[in-house]
mmCIF file of C-alpha atoms in Angstrom:
data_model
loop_
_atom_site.group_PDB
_atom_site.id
_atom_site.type_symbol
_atom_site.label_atom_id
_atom_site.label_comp_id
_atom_site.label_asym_id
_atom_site.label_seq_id
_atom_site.Cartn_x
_atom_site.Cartn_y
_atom_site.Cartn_z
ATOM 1 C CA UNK Y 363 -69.771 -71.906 -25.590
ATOM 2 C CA UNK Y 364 -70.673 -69.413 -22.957
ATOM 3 C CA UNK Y 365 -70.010 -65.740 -24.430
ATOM 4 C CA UNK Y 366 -67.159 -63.570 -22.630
ATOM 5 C CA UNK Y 367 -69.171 -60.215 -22.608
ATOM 6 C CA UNK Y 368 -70.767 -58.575 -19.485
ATOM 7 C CA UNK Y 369 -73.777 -59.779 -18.165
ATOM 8 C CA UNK Y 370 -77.080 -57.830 -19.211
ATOM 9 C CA UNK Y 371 -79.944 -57.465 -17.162
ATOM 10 C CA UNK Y 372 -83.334 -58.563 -19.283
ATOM 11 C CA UNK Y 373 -86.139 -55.890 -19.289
ATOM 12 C CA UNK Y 374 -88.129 -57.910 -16.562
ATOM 13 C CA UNK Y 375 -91.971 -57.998 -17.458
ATOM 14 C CA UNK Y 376 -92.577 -60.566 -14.095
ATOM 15 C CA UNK Y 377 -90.737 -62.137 -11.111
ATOM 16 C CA UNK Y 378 -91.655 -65.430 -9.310
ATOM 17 C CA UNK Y 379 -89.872 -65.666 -6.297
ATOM 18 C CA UNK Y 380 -88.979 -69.401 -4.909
ATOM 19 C CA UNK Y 381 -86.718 -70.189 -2.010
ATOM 20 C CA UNK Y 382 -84.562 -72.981 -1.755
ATOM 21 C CA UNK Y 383 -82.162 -74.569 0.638
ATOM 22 C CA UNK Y 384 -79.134 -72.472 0.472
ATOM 23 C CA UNK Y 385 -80.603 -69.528 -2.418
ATOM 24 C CA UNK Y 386 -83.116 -67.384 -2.848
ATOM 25 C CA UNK Y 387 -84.677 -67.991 -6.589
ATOM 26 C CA UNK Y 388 -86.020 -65.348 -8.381
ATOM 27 C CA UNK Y 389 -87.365 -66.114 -12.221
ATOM 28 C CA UNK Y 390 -87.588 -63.600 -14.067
ATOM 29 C CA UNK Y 391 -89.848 -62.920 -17.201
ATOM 30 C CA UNK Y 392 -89.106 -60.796 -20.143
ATOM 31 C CA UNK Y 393 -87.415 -59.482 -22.664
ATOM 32 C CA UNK Y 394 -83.745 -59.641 -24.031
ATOM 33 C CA UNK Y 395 -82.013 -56.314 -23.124
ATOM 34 C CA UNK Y 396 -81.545 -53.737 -25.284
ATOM 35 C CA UNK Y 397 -84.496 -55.966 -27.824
ATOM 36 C CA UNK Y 398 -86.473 -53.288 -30.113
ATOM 37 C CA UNK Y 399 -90.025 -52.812 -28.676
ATOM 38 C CA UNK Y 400 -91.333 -53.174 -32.447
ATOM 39 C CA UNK Y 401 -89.851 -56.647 -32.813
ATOM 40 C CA UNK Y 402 -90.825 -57.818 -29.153
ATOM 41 C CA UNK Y 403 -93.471 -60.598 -30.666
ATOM 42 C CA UNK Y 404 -90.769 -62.564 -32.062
ATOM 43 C CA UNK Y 405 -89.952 -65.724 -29.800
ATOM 44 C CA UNK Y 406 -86.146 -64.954 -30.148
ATOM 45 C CA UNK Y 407 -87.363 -61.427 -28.112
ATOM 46 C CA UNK Y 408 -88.451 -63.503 -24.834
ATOM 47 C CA UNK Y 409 -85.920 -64.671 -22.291
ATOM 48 C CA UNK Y 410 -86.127 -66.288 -18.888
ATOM 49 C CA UNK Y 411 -83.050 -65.466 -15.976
ATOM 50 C CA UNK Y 412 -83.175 -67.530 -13.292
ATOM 51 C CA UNK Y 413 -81.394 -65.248 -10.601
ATOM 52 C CA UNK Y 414 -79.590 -67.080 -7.565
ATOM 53 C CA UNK Y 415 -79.060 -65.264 -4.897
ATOM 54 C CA UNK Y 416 -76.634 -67.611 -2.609
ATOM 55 C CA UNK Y 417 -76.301 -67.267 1.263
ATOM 56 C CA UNK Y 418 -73.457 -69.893 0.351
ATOM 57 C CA UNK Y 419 -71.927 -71.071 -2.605
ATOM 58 C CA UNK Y 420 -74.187 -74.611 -3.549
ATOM 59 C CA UNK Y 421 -73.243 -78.268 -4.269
ATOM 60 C CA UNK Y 422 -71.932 -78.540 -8.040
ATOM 61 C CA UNK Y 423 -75.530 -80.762 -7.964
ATOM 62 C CA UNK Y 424 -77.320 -78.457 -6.792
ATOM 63 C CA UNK Y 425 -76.205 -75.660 -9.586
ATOM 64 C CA UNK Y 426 -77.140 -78.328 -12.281
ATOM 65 C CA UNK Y 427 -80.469 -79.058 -10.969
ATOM 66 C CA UNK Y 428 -81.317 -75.251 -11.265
ATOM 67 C CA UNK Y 429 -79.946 -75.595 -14.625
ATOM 68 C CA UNK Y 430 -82.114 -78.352 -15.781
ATOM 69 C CA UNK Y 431 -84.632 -76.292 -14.495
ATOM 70 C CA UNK Y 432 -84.470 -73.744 -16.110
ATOM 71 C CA UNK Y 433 -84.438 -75.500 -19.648
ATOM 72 C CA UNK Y 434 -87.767 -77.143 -18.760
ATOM 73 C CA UNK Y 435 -89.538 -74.174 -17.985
ATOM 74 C CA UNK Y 436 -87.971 -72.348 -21.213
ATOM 75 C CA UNK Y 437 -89.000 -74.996 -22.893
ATOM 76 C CA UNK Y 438 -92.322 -74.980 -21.491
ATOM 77 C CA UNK Y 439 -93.526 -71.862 -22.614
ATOM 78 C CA UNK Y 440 -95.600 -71.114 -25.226
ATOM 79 C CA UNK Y 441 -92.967 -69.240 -27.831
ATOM 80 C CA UNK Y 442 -90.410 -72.241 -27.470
ATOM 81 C CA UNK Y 443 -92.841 -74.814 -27.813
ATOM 82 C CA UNK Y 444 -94.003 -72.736 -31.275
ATOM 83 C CA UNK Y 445 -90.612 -72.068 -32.682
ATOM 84 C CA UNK Y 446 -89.834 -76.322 -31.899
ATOM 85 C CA UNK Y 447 -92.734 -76.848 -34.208
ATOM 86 C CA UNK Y 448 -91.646 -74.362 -36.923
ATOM 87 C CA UNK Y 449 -87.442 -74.716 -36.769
ATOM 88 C CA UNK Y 450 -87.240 -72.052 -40.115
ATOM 89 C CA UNK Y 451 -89.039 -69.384 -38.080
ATOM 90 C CA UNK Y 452 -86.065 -68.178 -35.937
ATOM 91 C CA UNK Y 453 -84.595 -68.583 -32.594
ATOM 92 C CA UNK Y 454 -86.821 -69.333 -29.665
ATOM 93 C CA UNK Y 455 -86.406 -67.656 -26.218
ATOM 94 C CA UNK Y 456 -82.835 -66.907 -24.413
ATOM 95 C CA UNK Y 457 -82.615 -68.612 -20.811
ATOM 96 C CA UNK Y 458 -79.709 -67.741 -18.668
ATOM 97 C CA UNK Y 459 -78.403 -68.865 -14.671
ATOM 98 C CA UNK Y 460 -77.365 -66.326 -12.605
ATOM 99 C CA UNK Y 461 -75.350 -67.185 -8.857
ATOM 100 C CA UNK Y 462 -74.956 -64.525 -7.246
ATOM 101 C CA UNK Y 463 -72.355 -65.875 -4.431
ATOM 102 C CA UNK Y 464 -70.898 -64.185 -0.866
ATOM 103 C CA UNK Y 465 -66.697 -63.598 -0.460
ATOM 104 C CA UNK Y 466 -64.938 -66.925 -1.031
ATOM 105 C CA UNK Y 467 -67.452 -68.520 -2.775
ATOM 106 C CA UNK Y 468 -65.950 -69.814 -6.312
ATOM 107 C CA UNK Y 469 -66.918 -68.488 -9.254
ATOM 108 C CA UNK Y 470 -65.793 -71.636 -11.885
ATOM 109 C CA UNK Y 471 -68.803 -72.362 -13.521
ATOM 110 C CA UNK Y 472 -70.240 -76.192 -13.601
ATOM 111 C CA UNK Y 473 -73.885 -75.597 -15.173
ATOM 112 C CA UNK Y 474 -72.836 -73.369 -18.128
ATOM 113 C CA UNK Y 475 -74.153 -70.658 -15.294
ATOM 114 C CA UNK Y 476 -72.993 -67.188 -15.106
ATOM 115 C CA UNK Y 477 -71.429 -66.458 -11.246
ATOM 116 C CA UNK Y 478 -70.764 -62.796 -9.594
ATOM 117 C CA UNK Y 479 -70.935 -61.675 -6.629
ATOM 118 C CA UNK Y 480 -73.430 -60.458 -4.459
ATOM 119 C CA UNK Y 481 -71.358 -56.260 -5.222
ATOM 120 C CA UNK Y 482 -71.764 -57.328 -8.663
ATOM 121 C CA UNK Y 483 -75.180 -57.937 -8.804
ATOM 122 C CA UNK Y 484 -75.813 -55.020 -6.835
ATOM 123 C CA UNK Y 485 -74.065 -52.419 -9.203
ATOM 124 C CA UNK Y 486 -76.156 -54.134 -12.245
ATOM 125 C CA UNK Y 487 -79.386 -53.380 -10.001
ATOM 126 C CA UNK Y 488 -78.404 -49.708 -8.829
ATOM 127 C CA UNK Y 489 -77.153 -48.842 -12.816
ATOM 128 C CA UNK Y 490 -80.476 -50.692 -14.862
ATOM 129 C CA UNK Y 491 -82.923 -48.280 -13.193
ATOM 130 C CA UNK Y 492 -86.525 -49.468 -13.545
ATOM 131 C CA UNK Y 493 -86.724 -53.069 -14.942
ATOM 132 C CA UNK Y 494 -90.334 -53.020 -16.009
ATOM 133 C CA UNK Y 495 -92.182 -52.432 -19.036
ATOM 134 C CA UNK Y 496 -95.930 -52.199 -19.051
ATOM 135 C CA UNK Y 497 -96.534 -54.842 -21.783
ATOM 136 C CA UNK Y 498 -96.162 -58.395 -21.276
ATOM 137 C CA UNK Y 499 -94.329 -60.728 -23.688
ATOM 138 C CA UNK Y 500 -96.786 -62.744 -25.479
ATOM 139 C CA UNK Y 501 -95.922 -65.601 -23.098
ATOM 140 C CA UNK Y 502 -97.472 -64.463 -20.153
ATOM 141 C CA UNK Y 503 -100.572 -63.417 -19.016
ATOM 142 C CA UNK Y 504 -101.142 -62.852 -15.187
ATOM 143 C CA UNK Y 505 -104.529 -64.024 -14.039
ATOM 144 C CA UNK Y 506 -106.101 -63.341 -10.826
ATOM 145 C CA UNK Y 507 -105.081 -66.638 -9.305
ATOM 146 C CA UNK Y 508 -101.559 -66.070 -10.240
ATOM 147 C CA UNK Y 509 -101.539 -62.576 -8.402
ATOM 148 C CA UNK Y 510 -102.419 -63.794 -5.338
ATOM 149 C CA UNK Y 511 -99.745 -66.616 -5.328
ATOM 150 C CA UNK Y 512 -97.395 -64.189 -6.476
ATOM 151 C CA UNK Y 513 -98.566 -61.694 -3.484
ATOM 152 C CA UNK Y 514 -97.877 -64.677 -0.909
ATOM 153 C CA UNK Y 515 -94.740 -65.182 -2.138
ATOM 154 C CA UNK Y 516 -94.038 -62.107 -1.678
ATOM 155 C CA UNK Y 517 -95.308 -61.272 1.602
ATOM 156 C CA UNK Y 518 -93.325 -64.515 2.722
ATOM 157 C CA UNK Y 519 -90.267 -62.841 1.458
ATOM 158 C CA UNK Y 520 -90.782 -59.647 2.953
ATOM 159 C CA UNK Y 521 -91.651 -61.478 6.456
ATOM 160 C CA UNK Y 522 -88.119 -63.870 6.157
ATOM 161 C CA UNK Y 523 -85.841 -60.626 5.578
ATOM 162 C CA UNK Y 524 -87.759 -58.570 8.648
ATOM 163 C CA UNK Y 525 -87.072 -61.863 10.584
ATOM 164 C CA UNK Y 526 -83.200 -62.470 9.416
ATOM 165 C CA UNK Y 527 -82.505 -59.292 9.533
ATOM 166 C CA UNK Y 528 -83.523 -58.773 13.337
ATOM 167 C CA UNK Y 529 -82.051 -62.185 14.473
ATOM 168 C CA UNK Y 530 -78.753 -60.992 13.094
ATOM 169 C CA UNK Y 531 -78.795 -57.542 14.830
ATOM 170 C CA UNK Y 532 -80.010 -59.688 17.795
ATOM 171 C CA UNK Y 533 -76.866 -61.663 17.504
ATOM 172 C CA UNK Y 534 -74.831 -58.978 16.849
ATOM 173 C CA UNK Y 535 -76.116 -56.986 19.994
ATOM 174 C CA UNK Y 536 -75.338 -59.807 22.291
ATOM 175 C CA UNK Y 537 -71.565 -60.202 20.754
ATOM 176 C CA UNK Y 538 -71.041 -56.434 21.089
ATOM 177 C CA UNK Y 539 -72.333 -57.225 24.861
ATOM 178 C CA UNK Y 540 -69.784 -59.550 25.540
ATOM 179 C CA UNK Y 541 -66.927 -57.460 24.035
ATOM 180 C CA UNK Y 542 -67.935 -54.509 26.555
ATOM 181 C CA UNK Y 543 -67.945 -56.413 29.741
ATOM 182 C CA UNK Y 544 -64.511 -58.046 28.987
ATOM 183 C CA UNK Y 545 -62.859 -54.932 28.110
ATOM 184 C CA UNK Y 546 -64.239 -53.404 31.628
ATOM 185 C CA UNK Y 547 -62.518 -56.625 33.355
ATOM 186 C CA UNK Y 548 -59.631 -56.195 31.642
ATOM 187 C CA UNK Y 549 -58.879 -52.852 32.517
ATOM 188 C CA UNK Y 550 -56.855 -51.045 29.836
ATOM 189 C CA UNK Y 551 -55.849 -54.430 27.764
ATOM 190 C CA UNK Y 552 -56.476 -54.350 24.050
ATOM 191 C CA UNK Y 553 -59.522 -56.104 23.102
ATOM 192 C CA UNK Y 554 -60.816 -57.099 19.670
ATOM 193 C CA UNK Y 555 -63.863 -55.081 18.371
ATOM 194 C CA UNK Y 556 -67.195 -56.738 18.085
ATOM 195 C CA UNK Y 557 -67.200 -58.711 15.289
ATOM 196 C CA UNK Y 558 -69.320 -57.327 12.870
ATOM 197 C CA UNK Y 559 -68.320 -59.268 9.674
ATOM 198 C CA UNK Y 560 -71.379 -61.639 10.277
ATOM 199 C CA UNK Y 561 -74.071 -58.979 10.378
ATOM 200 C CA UNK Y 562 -72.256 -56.848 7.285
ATOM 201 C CA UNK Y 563 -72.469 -59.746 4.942
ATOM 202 C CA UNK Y 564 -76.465 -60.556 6.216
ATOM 203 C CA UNK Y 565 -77.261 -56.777 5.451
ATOM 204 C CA UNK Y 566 -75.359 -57.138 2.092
ATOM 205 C CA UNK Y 567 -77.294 -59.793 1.232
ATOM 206 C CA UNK Y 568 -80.620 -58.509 2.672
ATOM 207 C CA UNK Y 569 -80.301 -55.747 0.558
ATOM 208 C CA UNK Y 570 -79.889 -57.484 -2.658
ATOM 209 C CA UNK Y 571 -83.173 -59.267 -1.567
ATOM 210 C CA UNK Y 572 -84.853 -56.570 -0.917
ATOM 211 C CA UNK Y 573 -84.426 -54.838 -4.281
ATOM 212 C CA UNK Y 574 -85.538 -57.648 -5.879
ATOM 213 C CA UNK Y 575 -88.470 -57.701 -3.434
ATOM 214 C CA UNK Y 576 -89.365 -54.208 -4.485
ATOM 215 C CA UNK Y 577 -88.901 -54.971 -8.688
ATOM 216 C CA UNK Y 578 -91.496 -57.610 -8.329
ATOM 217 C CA UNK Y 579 -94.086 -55.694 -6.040
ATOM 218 C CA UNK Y 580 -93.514 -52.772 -8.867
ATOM 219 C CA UNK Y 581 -94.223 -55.142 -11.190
ATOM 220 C CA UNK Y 582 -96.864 -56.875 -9.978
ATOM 221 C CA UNK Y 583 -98.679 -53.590 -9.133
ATOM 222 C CA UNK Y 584 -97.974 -52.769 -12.389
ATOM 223 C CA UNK Y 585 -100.541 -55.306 -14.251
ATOM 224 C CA UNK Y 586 -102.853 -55.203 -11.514
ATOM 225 C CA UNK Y 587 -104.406 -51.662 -12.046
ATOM 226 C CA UNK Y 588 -107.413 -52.716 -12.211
ATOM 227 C CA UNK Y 589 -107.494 -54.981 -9.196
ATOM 228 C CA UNK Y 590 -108.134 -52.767 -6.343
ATOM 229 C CA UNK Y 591 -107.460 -55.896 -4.159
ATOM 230 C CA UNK Y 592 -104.498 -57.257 -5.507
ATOM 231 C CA UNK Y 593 -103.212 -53.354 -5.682
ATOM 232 C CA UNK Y 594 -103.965 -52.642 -2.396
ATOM 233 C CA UNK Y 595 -102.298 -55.856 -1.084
ATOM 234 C CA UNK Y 596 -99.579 -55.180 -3.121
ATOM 235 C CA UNK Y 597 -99.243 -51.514 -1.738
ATOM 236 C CA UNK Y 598 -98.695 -53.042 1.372
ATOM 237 C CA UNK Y 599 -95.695 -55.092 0.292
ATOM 238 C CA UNK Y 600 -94.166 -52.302 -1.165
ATOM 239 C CA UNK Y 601 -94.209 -50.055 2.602
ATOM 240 C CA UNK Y 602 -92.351 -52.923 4.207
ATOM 241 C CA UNK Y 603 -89.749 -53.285 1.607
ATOM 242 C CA UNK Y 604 -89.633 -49.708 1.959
ATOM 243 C CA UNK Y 605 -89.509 -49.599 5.402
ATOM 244 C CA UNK Y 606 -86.816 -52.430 5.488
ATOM 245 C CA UNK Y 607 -84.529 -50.542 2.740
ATOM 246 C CA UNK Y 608 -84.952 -47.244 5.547
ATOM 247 C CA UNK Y 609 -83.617 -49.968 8.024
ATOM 248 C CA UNK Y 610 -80.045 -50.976 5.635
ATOM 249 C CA UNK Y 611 -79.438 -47.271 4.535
ATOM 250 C CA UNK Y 612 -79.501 -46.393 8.225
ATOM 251 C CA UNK Y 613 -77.315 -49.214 9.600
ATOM 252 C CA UNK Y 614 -74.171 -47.069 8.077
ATOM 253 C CA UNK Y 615 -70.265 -47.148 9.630
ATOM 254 C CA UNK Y 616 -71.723 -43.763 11.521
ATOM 255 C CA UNK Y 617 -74.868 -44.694 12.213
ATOM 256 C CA UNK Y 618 -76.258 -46.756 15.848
ATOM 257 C CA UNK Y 619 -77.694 -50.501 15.559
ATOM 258 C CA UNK Y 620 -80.185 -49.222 17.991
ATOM 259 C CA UNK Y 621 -80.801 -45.775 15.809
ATOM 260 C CA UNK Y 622 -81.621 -48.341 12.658
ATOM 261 C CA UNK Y 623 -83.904 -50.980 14.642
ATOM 262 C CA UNK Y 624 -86.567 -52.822 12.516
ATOM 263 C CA UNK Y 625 -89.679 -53.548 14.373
ATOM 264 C CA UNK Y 626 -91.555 -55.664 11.984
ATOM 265 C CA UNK Y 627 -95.345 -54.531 10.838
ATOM 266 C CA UNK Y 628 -98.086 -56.758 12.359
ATOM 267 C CA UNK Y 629 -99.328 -59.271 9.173
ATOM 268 C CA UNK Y 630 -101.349 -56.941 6.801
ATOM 269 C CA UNK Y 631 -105.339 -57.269 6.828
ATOM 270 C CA UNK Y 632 -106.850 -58.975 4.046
ATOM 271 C CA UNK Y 633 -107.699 -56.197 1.245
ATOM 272 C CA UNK Y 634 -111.574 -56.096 0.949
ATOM 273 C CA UNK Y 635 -112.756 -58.053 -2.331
#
């Protein structure tokens, strides 16, 4: 049975970012939190989250095919597959599912998952601080070819957020448009405010993503100090997310949409080999 305690964020050693139809799927590779760093090369020390993060809340099949998932790529690496062969030498690694789900959105578990919402999540991000660690757990080991897919995952990432996050001001510009030029016809009759629900919850959610998007470009840069390439590309990342976290902090009760307007970066140029 599912344990009643709070949620713990793992110490996160790698992030593979995957999105599907109605989520954003981030994996992430570690460590159990709060694990001593002198026992870390025990299996039981490695864990695998699989982190959610839900524009809606999914099918019931949709949560269980994450689920299995996530047991077949436990069960794939190296430690699990070692502690199968030898049951007496201890546990093998912890996997958990994480939904992070909008307002409404239930939060009954079907998959054995974990649910919060998308506040909830935040708070755990803002509160863990850093979630690297310069070793990695003896079931990874990034190679050059796994860099770069990592970077173009997560240069597609930072391109979708630029791209929501404009089409929803975009929206939001147009509603706020409307609004104006009925209240001037009306003359003096009470009109409802632009409705700005839509683009809240999109910025909400945006940020989320884009903490996430800077843990893994930390990381990432993090075991890649001595690829000037992979760095440099990496670098790059990291000034958009920045530049896009700029953009949320702005966009503020007090502050203008057009004081906080993203204008996304052309593509970056290829880092010199």
């Amino acid at each position: 049975p599912r344990s009643s305690k709070e949620p713990r964020l793992p110490t996160v050693c790698s992030i593979a970012v995957e999105r599907a139809a109605t989520a954003e799927l981030y994996w992430c590779y570690g460590f159990r939190a709060g694990w001593p760093e002198e026992r870390r090369d025990r299996p039981e020390a490695a864990c695998l989250h699989l982190i959610a993060l839900c524009r809606q809340e999914p099918a019931a099949v949709e949560a269980k095919q994450w689920s299995r998932r996530l047991q077949e790529e436990a069960r794939a690496l190296p430690l699990f597959a070692a502690t199968e062969k030898a049951p007496g030498s201890g546990l093998g690694p912890r996997y958990e599912l994480w939904l992070a789900l909008p307002r409404g959105a239930s939060l009954a578990a079907v998959a054995g998952e974990r649910r919060m919402r998308w506040e909830e999540l935040a708070r755990m991000l803002e509160t863990k601080g850093p979630l690297m660690v310069e070793t990695l757990p003896p079931m990874l080991q990034l190679e050059h070819s796994e860099n770069q897919t990592r970077i173009s995952e997560l240069e597609a990432r930072a391109q979708w957020l630029e791209e929501e996050l404009a089409a929803a001001r975009e929206q939001f510009r147009k509603e706020t448009s409307q609004n104006l030029l009925a209240e001037k016809s009306s003359r003096g009759e009470s009109t409802p405010s632009a409705p700005a629900g839509e683009l809240g919850d999109v910025s909400s959610r945006v940020a989320l993503s884009v903490s996430l998007l800077l843990a893994s470009a930390e990381l990432l840069a993090l075991h890649s100090q001595n690829d000037p390439s992979t760095l440099n590309a990496v670098r790059e990342i990291q000034r958009r997310s920045e530049k896009l976290a700029d953009a949320l902090r702005l966009q503020g009760p007090s502050s203008s949409l057009e004081d906080s307007t993203l204008t996304p970066d052309p593509p970056p140029s290829s880092p010199e080999s």
